[in-house]
Coordinates of C-alpha atoms and ligand atoms in Angstrom, one line a residue:
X236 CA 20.2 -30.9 29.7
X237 CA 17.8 -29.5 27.5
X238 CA 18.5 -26.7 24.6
X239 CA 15.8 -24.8 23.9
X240 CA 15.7 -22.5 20.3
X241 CA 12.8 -20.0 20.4
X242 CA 12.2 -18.3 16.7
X243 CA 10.7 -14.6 15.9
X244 CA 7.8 -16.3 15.4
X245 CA 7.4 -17.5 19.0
X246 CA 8.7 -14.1 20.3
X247 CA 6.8 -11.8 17.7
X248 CA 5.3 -9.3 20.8
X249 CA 5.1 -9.0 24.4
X250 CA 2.4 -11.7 24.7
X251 CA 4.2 -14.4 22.8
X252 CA 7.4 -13.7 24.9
X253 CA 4.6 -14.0 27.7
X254 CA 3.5 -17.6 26.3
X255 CA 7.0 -18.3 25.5
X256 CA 8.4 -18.1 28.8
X257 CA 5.3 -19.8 30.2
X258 CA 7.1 -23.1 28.6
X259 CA 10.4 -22.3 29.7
X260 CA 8.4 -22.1 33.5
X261 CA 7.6 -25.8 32.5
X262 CA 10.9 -26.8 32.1
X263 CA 11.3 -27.8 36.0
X264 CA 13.6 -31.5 35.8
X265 CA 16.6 -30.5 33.6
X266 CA 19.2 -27.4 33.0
X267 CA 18.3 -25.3 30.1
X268 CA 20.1 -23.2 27.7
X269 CA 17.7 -21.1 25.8
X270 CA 18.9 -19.6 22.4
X271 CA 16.5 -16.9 20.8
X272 CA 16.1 -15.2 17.6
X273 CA 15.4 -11.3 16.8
X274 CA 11.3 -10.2 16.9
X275 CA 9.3 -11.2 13.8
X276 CA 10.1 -9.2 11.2
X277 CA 13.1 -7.4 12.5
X278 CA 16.0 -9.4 10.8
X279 CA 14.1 -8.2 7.4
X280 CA 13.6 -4.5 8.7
X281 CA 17.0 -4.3 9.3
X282 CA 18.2 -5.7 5.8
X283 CA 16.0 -3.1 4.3
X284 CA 17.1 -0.4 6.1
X285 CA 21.1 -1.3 5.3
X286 CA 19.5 -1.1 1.3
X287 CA 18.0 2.3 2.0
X288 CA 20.9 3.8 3.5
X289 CA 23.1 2.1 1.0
X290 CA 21.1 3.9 -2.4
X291 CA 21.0 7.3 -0.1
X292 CA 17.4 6.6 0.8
X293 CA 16.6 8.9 4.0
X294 CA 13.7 6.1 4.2
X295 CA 16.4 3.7 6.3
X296 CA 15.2 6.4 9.0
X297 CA 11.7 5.0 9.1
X298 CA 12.6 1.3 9.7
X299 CA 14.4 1.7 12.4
X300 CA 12.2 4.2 14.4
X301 CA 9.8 1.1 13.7
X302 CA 12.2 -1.4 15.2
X303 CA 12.8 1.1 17.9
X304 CA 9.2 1.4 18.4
X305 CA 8.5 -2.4 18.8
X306 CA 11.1 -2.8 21.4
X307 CA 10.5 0.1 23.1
X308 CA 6.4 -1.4 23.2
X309 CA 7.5 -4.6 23.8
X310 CA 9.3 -3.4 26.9
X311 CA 6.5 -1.5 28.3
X312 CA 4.1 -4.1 27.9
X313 CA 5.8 -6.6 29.5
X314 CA 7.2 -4.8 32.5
X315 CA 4.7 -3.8 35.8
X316 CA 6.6 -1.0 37.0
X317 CA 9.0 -0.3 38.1
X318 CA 10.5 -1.4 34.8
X319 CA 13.9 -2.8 35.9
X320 CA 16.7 0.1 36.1
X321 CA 18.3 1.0 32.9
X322 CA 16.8 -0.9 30.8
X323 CA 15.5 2.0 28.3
X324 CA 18.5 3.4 28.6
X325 CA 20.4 0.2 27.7
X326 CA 17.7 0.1 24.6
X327 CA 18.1 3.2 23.5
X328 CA 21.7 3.4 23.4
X329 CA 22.1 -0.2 21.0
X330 CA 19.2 2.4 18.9
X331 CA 22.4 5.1 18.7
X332 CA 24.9 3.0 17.6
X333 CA 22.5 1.5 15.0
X334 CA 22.1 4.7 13.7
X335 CA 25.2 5.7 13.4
X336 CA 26.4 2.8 11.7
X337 CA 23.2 3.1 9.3
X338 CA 24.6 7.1 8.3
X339 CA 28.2 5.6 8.0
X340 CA 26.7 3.5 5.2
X341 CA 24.5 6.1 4.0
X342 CA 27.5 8.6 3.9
X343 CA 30.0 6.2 2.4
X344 CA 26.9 4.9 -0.2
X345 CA 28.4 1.0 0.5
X346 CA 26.8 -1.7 2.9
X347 CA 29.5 -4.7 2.5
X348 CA 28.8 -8.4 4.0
X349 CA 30.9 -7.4 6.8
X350 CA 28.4 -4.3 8.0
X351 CA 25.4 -6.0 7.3
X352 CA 26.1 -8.6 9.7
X353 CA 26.9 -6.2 12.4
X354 CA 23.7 -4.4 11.3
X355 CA 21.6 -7.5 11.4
X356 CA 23.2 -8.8 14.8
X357 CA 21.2 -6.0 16.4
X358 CA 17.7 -7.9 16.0
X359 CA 19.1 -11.2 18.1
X360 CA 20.9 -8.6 20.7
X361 CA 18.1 -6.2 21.5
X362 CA 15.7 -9.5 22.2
X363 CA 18.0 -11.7 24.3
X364 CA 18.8 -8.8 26.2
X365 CA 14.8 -8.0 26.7
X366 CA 13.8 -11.0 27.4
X367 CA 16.4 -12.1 30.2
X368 CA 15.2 -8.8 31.8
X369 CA 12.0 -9.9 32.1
X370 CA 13.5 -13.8 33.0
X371 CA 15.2 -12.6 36.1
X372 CA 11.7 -9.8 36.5
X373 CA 9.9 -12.5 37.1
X374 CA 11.9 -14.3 39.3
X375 CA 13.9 -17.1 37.1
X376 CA 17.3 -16.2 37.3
X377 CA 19.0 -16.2 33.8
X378 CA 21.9 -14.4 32.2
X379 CA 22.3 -12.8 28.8
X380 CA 25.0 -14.5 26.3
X381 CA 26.4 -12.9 23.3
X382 CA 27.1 -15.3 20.8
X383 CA 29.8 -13.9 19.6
X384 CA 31.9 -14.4 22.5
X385 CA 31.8 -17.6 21.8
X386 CA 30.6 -19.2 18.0
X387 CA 34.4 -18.7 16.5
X388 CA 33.3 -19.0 12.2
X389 CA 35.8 -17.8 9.3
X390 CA 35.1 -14.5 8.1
X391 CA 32.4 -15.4 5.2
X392 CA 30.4 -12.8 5.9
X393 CA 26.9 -14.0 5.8
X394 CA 27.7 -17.2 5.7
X395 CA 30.2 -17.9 8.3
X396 CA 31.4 -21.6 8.5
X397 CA 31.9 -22.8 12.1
X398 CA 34.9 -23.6 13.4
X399 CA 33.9 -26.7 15.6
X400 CA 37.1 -27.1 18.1
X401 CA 37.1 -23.2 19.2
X402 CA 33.7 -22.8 19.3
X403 CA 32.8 -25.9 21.2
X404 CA 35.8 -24.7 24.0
X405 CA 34.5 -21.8 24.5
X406 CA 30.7 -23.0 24.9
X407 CA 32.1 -25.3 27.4
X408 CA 34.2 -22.5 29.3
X409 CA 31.3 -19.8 29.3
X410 CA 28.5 -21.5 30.0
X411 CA 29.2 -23.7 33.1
X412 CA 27.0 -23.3 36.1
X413 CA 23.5 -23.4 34.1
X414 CA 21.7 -24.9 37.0
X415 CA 21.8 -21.3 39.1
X416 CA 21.1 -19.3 35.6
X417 CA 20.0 -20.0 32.2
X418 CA 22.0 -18.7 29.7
X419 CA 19.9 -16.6 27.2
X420 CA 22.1 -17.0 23.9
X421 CA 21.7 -14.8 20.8
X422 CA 21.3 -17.3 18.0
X423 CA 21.9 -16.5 14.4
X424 CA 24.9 -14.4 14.8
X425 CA 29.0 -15.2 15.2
X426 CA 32.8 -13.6 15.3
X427 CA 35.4 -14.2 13.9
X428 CA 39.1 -14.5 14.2
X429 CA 39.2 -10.9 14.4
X430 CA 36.2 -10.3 16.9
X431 CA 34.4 -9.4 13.7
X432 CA 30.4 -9.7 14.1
X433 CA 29.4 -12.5 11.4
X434 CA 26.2 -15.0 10.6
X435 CA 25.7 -18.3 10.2
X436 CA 23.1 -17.5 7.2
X437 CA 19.2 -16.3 7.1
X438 CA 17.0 -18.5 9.7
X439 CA 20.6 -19.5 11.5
X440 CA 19.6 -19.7 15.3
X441 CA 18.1 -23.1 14.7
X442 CA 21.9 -23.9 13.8
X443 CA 23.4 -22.1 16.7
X444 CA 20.6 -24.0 19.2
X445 CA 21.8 -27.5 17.7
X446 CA 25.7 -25.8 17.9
X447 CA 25.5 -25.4 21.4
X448 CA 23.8 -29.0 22.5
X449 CA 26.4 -30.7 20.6
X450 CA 28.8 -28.7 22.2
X451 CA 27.1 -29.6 26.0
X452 CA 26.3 -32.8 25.2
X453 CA 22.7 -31.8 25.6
X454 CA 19.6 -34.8 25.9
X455 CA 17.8 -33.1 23.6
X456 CA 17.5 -30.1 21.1
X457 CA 13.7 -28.3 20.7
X458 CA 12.9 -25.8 17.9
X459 CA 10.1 -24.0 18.9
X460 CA 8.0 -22.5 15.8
X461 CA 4.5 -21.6 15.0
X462 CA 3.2 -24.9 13.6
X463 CA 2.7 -27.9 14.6
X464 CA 5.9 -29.8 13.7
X465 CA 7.7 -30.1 10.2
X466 CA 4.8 -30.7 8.0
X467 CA 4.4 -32.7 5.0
X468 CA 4.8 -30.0 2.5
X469 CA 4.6 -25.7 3.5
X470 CA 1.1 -25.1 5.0
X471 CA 1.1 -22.0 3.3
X472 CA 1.0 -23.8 0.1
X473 CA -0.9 -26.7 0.6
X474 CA -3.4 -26.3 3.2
X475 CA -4.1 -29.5 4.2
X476 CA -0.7 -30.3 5.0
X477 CA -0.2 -32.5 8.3
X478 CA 2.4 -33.1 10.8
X479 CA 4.8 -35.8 10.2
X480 CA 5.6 -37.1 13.7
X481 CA 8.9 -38.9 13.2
X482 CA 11.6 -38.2 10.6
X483 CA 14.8 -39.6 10.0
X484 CA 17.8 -37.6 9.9
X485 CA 18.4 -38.1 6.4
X486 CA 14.9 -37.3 5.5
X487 CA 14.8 -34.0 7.4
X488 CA 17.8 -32.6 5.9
X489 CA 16.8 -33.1 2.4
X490 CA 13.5 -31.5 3.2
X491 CA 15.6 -28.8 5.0
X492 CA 17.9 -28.4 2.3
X493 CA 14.8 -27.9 -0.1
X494 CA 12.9 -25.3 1.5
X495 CA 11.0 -26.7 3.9
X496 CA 12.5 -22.9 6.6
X497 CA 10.6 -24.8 9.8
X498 CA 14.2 -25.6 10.4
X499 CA 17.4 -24.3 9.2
X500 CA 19.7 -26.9 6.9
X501 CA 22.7 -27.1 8.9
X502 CA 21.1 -27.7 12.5
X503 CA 20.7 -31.8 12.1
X504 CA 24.8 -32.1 11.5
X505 CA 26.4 -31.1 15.0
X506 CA 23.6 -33.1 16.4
X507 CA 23.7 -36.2 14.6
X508 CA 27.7 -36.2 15.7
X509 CA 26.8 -36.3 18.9
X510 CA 23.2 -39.0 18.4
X511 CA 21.2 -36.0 20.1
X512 CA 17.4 -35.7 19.4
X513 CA 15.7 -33.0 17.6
X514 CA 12.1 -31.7 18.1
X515 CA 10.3 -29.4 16.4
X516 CA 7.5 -28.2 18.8
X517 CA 4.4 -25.5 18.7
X518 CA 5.3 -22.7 21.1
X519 CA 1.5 -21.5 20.4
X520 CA 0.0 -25.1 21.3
X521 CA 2.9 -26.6 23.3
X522 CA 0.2 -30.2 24.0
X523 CA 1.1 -30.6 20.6
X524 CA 3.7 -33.8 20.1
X525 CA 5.7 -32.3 17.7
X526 CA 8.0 -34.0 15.3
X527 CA 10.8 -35.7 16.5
X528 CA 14.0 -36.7 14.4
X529 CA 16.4 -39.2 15.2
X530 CA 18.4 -42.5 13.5
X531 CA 16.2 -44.3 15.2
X532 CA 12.6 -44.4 14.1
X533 CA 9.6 -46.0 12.6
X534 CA 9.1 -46.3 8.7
X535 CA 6.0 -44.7 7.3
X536 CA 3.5 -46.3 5.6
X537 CA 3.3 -44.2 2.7
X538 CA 6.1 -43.9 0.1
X539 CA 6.1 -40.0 0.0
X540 CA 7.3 -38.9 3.6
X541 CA 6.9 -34.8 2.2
X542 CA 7.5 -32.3 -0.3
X543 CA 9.1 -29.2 -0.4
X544 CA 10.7 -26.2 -3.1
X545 CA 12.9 -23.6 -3.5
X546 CA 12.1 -20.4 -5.4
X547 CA 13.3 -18.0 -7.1
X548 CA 16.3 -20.2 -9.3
X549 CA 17.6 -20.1 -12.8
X550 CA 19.1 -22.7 -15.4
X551 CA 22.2 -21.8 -17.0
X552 CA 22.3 -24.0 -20.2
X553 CA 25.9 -24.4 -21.7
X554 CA 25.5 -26.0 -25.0
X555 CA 27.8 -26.4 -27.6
X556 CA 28.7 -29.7 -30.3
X557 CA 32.5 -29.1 -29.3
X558 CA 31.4 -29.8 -25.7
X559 CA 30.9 -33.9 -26.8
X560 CA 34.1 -35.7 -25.9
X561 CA 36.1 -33.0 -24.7
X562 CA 37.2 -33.9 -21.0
X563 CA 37.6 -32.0 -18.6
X564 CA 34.9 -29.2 -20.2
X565 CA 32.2 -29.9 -16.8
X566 CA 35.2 -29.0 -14.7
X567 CA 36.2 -25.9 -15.9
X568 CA 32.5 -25.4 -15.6
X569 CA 32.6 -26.1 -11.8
X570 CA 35.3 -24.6 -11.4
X571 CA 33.7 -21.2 -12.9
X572 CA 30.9 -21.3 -10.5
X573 CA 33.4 -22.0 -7.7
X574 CA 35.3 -18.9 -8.4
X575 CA 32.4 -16.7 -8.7
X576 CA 31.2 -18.3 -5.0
X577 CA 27.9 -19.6 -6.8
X578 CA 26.1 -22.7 -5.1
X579 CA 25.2 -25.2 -7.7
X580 CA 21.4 -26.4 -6.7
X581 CA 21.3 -29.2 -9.3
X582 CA 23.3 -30.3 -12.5
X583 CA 21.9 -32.2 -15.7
X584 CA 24.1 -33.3 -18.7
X585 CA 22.4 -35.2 -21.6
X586 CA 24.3 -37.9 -22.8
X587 CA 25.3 -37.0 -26.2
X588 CA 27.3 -34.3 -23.7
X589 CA 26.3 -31.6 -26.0
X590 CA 24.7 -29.5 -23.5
X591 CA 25.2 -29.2 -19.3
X592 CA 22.5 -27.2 -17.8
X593 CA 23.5 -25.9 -14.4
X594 CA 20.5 -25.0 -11.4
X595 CA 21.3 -21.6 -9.1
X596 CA 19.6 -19.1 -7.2
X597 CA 18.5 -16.0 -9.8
X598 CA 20.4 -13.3 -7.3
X599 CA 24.0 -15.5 -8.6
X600 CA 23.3 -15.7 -12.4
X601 CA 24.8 -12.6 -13.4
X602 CA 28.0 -13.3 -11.4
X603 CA 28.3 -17.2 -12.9
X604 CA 27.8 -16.0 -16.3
X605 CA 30.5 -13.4 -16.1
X606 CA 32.6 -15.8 -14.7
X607 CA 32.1 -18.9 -17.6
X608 CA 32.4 -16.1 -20.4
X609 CA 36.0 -15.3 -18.6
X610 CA 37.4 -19.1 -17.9
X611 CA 35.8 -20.3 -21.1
X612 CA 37.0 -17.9 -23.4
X613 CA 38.4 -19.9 -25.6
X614 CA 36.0 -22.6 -26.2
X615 CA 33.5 -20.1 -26.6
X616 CA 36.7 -18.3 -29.0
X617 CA 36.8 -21.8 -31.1
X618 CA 32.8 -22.1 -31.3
X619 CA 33.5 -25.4 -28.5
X620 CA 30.5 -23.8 -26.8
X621 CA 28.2 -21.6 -28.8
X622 CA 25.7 -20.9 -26.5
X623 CA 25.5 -19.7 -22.6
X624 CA 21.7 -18.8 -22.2
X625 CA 19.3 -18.3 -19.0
X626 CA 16.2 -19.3 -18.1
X627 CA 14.6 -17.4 -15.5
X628 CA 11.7 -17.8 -12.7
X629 CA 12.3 -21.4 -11.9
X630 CA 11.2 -23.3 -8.9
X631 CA 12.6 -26.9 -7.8
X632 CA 10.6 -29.1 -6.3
X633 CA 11.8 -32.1 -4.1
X634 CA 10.0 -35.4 -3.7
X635 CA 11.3 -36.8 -0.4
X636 CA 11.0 -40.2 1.7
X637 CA 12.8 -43.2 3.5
X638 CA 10.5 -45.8 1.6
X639 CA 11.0 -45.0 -2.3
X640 CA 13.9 -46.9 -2.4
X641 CA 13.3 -49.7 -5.2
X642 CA 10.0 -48.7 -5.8
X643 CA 9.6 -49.0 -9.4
X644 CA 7.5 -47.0 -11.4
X645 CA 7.9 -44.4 -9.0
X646 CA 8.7 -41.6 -11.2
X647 CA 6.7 -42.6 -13.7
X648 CA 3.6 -41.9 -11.2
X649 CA 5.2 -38.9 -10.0
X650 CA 5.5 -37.0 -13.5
X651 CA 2.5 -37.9 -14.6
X652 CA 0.6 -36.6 -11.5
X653 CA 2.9 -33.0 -12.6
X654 CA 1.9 -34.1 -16.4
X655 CA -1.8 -34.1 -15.9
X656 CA -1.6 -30.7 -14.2
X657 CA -0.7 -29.6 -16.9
X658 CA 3.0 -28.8 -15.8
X659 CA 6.1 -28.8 -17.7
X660 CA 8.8 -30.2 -16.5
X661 CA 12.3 -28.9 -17.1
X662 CA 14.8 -31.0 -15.5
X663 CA 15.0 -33.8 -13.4
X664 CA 17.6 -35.3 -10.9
X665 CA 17.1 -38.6 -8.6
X666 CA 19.4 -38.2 -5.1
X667 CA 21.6 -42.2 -5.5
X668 CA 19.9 -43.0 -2.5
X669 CA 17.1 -42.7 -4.1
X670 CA 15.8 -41.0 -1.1
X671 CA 15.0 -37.9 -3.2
X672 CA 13.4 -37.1 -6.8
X673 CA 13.4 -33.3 -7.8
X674 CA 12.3 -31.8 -10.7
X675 CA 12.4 -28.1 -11.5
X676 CA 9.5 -26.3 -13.3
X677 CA 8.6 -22.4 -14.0
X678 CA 7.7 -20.4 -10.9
X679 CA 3.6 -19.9 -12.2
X680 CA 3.4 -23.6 -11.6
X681 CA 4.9 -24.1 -8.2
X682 CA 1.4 -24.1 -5.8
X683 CA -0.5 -26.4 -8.6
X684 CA 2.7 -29.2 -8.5
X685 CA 3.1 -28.9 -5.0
X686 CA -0.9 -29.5 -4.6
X687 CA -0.9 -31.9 -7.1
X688 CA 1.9 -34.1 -5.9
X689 CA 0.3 -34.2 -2.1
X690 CA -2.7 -34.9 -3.2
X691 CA -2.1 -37.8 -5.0
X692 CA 0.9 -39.6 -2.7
X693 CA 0.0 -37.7 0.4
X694 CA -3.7 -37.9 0.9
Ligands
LIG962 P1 10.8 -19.3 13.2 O1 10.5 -17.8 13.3 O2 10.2 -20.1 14.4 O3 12.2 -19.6 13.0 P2 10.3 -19.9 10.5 O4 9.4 -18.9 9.8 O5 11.7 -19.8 10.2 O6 10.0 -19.8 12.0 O7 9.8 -21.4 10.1 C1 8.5 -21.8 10.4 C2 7.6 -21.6 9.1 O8 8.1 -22.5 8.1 C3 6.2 -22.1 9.3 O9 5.4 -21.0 9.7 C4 5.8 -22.5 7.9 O10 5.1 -21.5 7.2 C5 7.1 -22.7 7.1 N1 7.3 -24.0 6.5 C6 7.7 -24.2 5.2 N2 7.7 -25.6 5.0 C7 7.3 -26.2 6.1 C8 7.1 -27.6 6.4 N3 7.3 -28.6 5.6 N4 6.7 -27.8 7.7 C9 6.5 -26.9 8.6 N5 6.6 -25.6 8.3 C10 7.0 -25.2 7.1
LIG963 N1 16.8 -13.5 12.8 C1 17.5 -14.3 11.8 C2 16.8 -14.3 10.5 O1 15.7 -13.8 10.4 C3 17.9 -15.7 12.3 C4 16.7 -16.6 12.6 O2 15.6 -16.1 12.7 O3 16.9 -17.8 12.8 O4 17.2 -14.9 9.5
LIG964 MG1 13.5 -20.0 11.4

C-alpha cells in the first residue's frame, strides 16, 4: 500500500493536476490512498481574506472571487464536455457558504482560531472534490474523503494535536476496500470532539499523508513537491543547493523542525512508529530518485549533511544580578511562556546566571512579555530582574548532520566561516547529540550565512 501526498505546488492549475494524475496512472502494482492539499496559493488567499473581513475590509470580496475564479478555470480546463453533472453547481455552492461565513466575520468584526480553520478547510475541500471528478472522468475510479470524518485532534485551533487511537479507528473503518477506489483525502484539515473543523498547522497535509500510512500500515509514504528531494539548504537561498538522496530520520526532522517547509515537522513521527519509509519525490520530473528517509541508511561523506533557518524570531533577554543563585527563577520563566502558549525556539543562560535569553517567533513577543511582567512581578518589584528587553528581526540558523558527532574543532570552523562574512553572531546552542549546531543572527545576514556555511562545508 502506497500513500501518496500531493502539495499546492504539484496541483497549482489544471495542467499540474494533468501531470499529477499522470503519476497516480503509474501507480499500477499496489493500492493507493492519495491525500491532497488546497491549489497554490489558496490556503494564503483565504487567510487574507478572513483579515480583510475581520478589519471591515470590503477587499475580502476580491480574494475570494479570485479563488472562485481559479476553480471555476481549473474545472473548465480540465473537463471535455460534458463536464460531469453538478459539478459547478457543487462549486459554487461551497463559494456561498464561504461567503457567508466571510460577512458573519465581517459583520461581527472577529475571526477566532475556530473560524479560520473552517475558512481555511475550504482550499483542501474544493480540490479533493475537483480532482476526484476528474479521477473517476477519466476512468480511475476514486472516491472523495473528508478528513474530518476521520483525523479526531483536540480543539487547538490551528494547531490541533492528534489523537492517535480515534483517529487511527476511524482510518481503518472508512477507508477499507481501496483496491475498487482510491480514496482522495483532504490533508491539512481535522475535527474535533465536537465535529468542529480544526488544522494540524500551516503545510499540515504532509502530516495527515504520514497519519494515514501509519494508520494502514502503508509500504511506503511519498511527498510529492516541486524540487527534486529535500535539498541541502532552501534552493531559494542558496542556488546551488543539491539533493541529499538519503537522510536519517533524526536528521530530517531537525532539518524539518528548522525550516527546511519541503516537508512538514510532524510527518516523520507516525511513520517512524510504524518503520514506514518516507520519500520526497518531484511531481514535475517524477525520473528523479528523490530523497528517501529511513533508520536505515548510508553515512555521508561530508560532515555537514544541510542547513536550514527560521525567520522572523526575537530574543527576549531577562537580565537581572538577583537572578544569580536564586532557584527556581528559569522556571517561573518557562512557566510564563507556557501560560501565554509561546513556543520556546532556543534558550541561552550565561553561567554567572545573571541573564537567560529566551528565542520565539516575533508574532508571540508581545504576548510572553505581558505574561513575565505579570508572573514576575515581584522580582521585577525587588529589582531581582531589572531588565526584560527585545531584540527584534532575528533569524536562526541550524547546522545539521549524522557525522559531527566528536568532530572536534567543528564549531570553531563553523563560526569562523559566519565570522569572516562578516556576521555577528548572537547566540548559540549545540543539540546533546551533537547532531545539530544553531546559531541565531539578525535577519540582513541570513542569505550571506546560509551561503557562506554551504559553501565552505557543502561544496
Ligand atoms: P508543497 O506545496 O508541495 O507542500 P512546499 O512549498 O510546502 O511544497 O515545500 C516545497 C518548497 O520547500 C520548495 O519549493 C523549496 O523552495 C522549499 N524548501 C526550503 N528548504 C528546502 C530544502 N532544504 N529542500 C527542499 N526544499 C526546500
Ligand atoms: N494548504 C495548507 C497550507 O497551505 C496545507 C498544506 O499545504 O500542506 O498550509
Ligand atoms: Mg508543503
Amino acid at each position: 500500500m502506497n500513500v501518496k501526498k500531493f502539495g499546492g505546488s504539484s496541483l497549482a492549475d489544471a495542467g499540474k493536476i494533468k501531470q499529477t494524475v499522470e503519476i497516480v496512472k503509474q501507480n499500477k502494482d499496489t493500492s493507493l490512498c492519495l491525500v491532497l492539499s488546497a491549489m497554490k496559493g489558496v490556503t494564503n488567499t483565504l487567510v487574507e481574506a478572513a483579515q480583510w473581513a475581520e478589519s471591515g475590509d470590503k477587499k475580502y470580496q476580491n480574494n475570494i472571487e479570485k479563488i472562485r475564479k481559479k476553480h471555476l478555470d481549473c474545472v473548465n480546463d480540465l473537463f471535455i464536455d460534458p463536464k460531469p453533472e453538478g459539478i459547478e453547481y457543487t462549486i459554487e455552492s461551497m463559494f456561498v457558504e464561504l461567503n457567508e461565513i466571510l460577512h458573519g466575520v465581517e459583520l461581527v468584526r472577529e475571526c477566532s482560531a475556530k473560524t479560520m480553520d473552517l475558512i481555511m478547510s475550504f482550499g483542501e475541500r474544493l480540490n479533493c472534490y475537483q480532482v476526484t471528478a476528474y479521477l473517476n472522468h477519466i476512468g480511475i475510479n476514486a472516491r472523495y474523503i473528508d478528513s474530518r470524518d476521520i483525523i479526531k485532534t483536540d480543539s487547538a485551533h490551528g494547531k490541533g494535536n492528534v489523537d492517535f487511537k480515534k483517529t487511527y479507528e476511524r482510518i481503518q473503518h472508512n477507508l477499507i476496500d481501496i483496491e475498487s477506489s482510491i480514496p482522495v483525502i483532504c490533508g491539512f484539515i481535522a475535527s474535533d470532539d465536537s465535529d468542529r473543523t480544526t488544522t494540524l498547522g500551516r503545510n499540515g497535509s504532509d502530516y495527515t499523508a504520514s497519519i494515514i500510512g501509519a494508520a494502514l500500515n502503508a509500504d511506503r509514504v511519498e511527498i510529492w513537491t516541486d524540487v527534486d528531494g529535500v535539498l541541502t539548504a532552501d534552493p531559494r537561498v542558496v542556488k546551488n543547493a543539491f539533493v541529499i538522496p538519503q537522510l536519517s530520520i533524526e536528521e530530517a526532522m531537525e532539518l524539518s523542525f528548522f525550516g527546511a517547509e519541503v516537508i512538514h515537522p510532524y510527518t516523520l513521527i507516525p511513520t517512524t512508529d510504524k518503520n514506514i519509509p518516507v520519500y520526497i519525490k518531484n511531481t514535475l520530473n517524477p525520473s528523479a530518485e528523490g530523497t528517501v528517509i529511513t533508520s536505515n541508511f548510508t553515512k555521508k561523506d561530508r560532515i555537514i549533511t544541510g542547513i536550514a533557518s527560521i525567520d522572523d524570531l526575537s530574543l527576549i533577554n531577562i537580565e537581572g544580578g538577583g537572578m544569580m543563585g536564586m532557584p527556581g527563577m528559569a522556571s517561573q520563566i518557562f512557566m510564563s511562556l507556557s501560560d501565554a502558549d509561546v513556543n520556546i525556539i532556543m534558550i541561552t543562560q550565561a553561567s554567572s546566571e545573571h541573564s537567560i535569553s529566551i528565542l520565539c517567533r516575533s508574532e508571540e513577543t508581545d504576548a510572553a512579555v505581558k505574561m513575565l511582567n505579570k508572573n514576575l512581578k515581584s522580582a521585577i518589584h525587588n529589582r531581582r530582574i531589572q531588565n526584560i528587553q527585545i531584540v527584534d528581526q532575528l533569524v536562526i540558523i541550524a547546522v545539521i548532520g549524522e557525522n559531527m558527532k566528536g568532530q572536534a574543532g567543528l564549531t570553531g570552523k563553523l563560526f569562523s566561516a559566519v565570522g569572516d562574512a562578516n556576521i555577528n553572531i548572537l547566540a548559540i546552542a549545540q543539540g546533546s547529540s551533537e547532531r545539530n549546531i544553531s546559531f541565531v543572527i539578525q535577519q540582513k545576514d541570513r542569505d550571506s550565512a546560509l551561503i557562506a556555511v554551504h559553501k565552505k562545508f557543502i561544496g
